[in-house]
Amino acid sequence: INGATTLDGVALQAAGYTAPGILNAPNAEAKVLTAAAWSTVPVGLTVYNETQAMVQQLKANKKYGPYGLYVGTVVAGALDADYDTVSGSRGTTIRERILKIEGLEFVHTADFMPATKVALIQMTSDVIDLVVGQMPTIIPWTSLDGMIIHNLVMGIMVPRVRSDQNGDSGICIGTLT
């Protein structure tokens, strides 16, 4: 979500290259969202309209889905509120309603997602893929006395956030304000 960093929080850089995450992806679209509607006082219609606007931003970049929406824990709780609290017709949650948007396949809770952010992502390899430097490998060895067997699993895999040749991204970051 936040990209690769060193222990002190500085962006990890090797040979001039970095590994940005979803929230600091280059060329990502941005959308300002109504904070109260997404968290403290859930308003289904506002959440639906703002999610739809994020989808339209990605479609303007020629990113037609399928999409996934990642939210933090506070927003995830608010999405389980009733979509329509005015007419008295209970039963449909905000989450269920936004999942009816064309192309939106899932809403996942990401516990490392900041409380003020949501991320809509086209879930295809031209937007995010995985660079495999070393497939997971088991390295066994025994203790010096030969009585204990140790195992180490080693692997190197880095997610790569991508843009197309026009600099368009398949990621839209919503900021709750």
C-alpha positions as semicolon CSV with decimal commas, in nm:
position;residue;x (nm);y (nm);z (nm)
1;I;0,000;0,000;0,000
2;N;0,272;0,248;0,099
3;G;0,558;0,116;-0,115
4;A;0,897;-0,016;-0,013
5;T;1,076;0,186;0,255
6;T;1,380;0,154;0,475
7;L;1,342;0,101;0,849
8;D;1,337;0,478;0,908
9;G;1,055;0,533;0,653
10;V;1,261;0,670;0,364
11;A;1,166;0,540;0,018
12;L;1,381;0,239;-0,066
13;Q;1,601;0,306;-0,367
14;A;1,838;0,068;-0,545
15;A;2,036;0,168;-0,856
16;G;1,811;0,473;-0,890
17;Y;1,488;0,270;-0,888
18;T;1,214;0,283;-0,625
19;A;0,918;0,057;-0,551
20;P;0,619;0,286;-0,499
21;G;0,299;0,153;-0,351
22;I;-0,063;0,220;-0,430
23;L;-0,086;0,544;-0,231
24;N;0,226;0,701;-0,382
25;A;0,194;0,556;-0,731
26;P;0,316;0,788;-1,005
27;N;0,038;0,929;-1,225
28;A;-0,241;0,804;-0,996
29;E;-0,568;0,992;-1,027
30;A;-0,693;1,184;-0,723
31;K;-1,046;1,245;-0,596
32;V;-1,163;1,447;-0,297
33;L;-1,428;1,259;-0,098
34;T;-1,675;1,371;0,169
35;A;-1,522;1,244;0,495
36;A;-1,839;1,231;0,706
37;A;-2,033;1,038;0,439
38;W;-1,761;0,772;0,424
39;S;-1,697;0,735;0,796
40;T;-1,875;0,908;1,084
41;V;-2,227;0,963;0,945
42;P;-2,254;0,720;0,648
43;V;-2,456;0,858;0,356
44;G;-2,512;0,589;0,095
45;L;-2,598;0,813;-0,199
46;T;-2,288;1,028;-0,148
47;V;-2,059;0,724;-0,124
48;Y;-2,220;0,573;-0,435
49;N;-2,188;0,894;-0,638
50;E;-1,828;0,954;-0,534
51;T;-1,731;0,593;-0,610
52;Q;-1,900;0,627;-0,948
53;A;-1,698;0,947;-1,011
54;M;-1,375;0,761;-0,930
55;V;-1,471;0,489;-1,179
56;Q;-1,537;0,757;-1,443
57;Q;-1,190;0,906;-1,383
58;L;-1,034;0,567;-1,456
59;K;-1,254;0,517;-1,762
60;A;-1,130;0,854;-1,892
61;N;-0,782;0,696;-1,874
62;K;-0,913;0,402;-2,081
63;K;-0,910;0,174;-1,777
64;Y;-1,240;-0,015;-1,797
65;G;-1,202;-0,263;-1,511
66;P;-1,237;-0,495;-1,338
67;Y;-1,192;-0,276;-1,032
68;G;-1,125;-0,336;-0,665
69;L;-1,186;-0,083;-0,389
70;Y;-0,954;-0,088;-0,089
71;V;-1,065;0,093;0,228
72;G;-0,939;0,128;0,584
73;T;-1,109;-0,026;0,886
74;V;-1,314;0,282;0,979
75;V;-1,455;0,322;0,629
76;A;-1,519;-0,054;0,606
77;G;-1,742;-0,034;0,914
78;A;-1,935;0,260;0,769
79;L;-1,997;0,074;0,441
80;D;-2,200;-0,183;0,632
81;A;-2,457;0,082;0,729
82;D;-2,795;0,091;0,557
83;Y;-2,785;0,252;0,213
84;D;-3,124;0,421;0,247
85;T;-3,210;0,545;0,595
86;V;-3,475;0,796;0,480
87;S;-3,745;0,589;0,310
88;G;-3,750;0,320;0,575
89;S;-3,664;0,044;0,328
90;R;-3,389;-0,132;0,522
91;G;-3,181;-0,423;0,411
92;T;-2,932;-0,302;0,150
93;T;-2,597;-0,184;0,283
94;I;-2,381;0,082;0,123
95;R;-2,127;-0,189;0,040
96;E;-2,391;-0,399;-0,141
97;R;-2,510;-0,096;-0,337
98;I;-2,167;0,019;-0,458
99;L;-2,084;-0,339;-0,561
100;K;-2,358;-0,298;-0,825
101;I;-2,143;-0,041;-1,010
102;E;-2,034;-0,190;-1,341
103;G;-1,684;-0,332;-1,319
104;L;-1,647;-0,305;-0,939
105;E;-1,581;-0,661;-0,828
106;F;-1,491;-0,626;-0,461
107;V;-1,447;-0,399;-0,162
108;H;-1,164;-0,513;0,066
109;T;-1,056;-0,387;0,404
110;A;-0,685;-0,308;0,414
111;D;-0,571;-0,256;0,771
112;F;-0,264;-0,054;0,663
113;M;-0,478;0,186;0,458
114;P;-0,482;0,528;0,628
115;A;-0,821;0,629;0,770
116;T;-0,840;0,924;0,527
117;K;-0,775;0,729;0,205
118;V;-0,952;0,483;-0,024
119;A;-0,804;0,334;-0,341
120;L;-0,987;0,222;-0,653
121;I;-0,764;0,003;-0,869
122;Q;-0,808;-0,168;-1,203
123;M;-0,702;-0,524;-1,123
124;T;-0,502;-0,605;-1,436
125;S;-0,130;-0,663;-1,495
126;D;-0,094;-0,341;-1,697
127;V;-0,172;-0,149;-1,376
128;I;-0,002;-0,364;-1,110
129;D;0,211;-0,672;-1,163
130;L;0,457;-0,874;-0,961
131;V;0,830;-0,875;-1,032
132;V;0,972;-1,209;-0,919
133;G;1,342;-1,192;-0,836
134;Q;1,352;-1,522;-0,648
135;M;1,069;-1,774;-0,624
136;P;1,008;-1,890;-0,266
137;T;1,268;-2,153;-0,185
138;I;1,313;-2,360;0,129
139;I;1,668;-2,373;0,259
140;P;1,713;-2,649;0,521
141;W;2,013;-2,693;0,752
142;T;2,090;-2,875;1,075
143;S;2,236;-2,748;1,399
144;L;2,602;-2,809;1,472
145;D;2,520;-3,117;1,680
146;G;2,291;-3,252;1,405
147;M;1,991;-3,279;1,640
148;I;1,779;-2,985;1,520
149;I;1,664;-2,920;1,164
150;H;1,612;-2,556;1,068
151;N;1,425;-2,426;0,764
152;L;1,442;-2,084;0,607
153;V;1,205;-1,966;0,335
154;M;1,361;-1,714;0,102
155;G;1,189;-1,525;-0,177
156;I;1,206;-1,189;-0,349
157;M;0,885;-1,048;-0,496
158;V;0,810;-0,680;-0,550
159;P;0,479;-0,537;-0,669
160;R;0,527;-0,295;-0,959
161;V;0,282;-0,010;-1,017
162;R;0,260;0,085;-1,383
163;S;0,126;0,355;-1,615
164;D;0,062;0,335;-1,988
165;Q;0,261;0,518;-2,257
166;N;0,039;0,826;-2,212
167;G;0,117;0,838;-1,839
168;D;-0,235;0,726;-1,747
169;S;-0,278;0,513;-1,439
170;G;-0,540;0,258;-1,340
171;I;-0,534;0,379;-0,979
172;C;-0,756;0,648;-0,826
173;I;-0,682;0,761;-0,471
174;G;-0,974;0,912;-0,282
175;T;-0,892;1,145;0,005
176;L;-1,152;1,202;0,276
177;T;-1,172;1,571;0,364
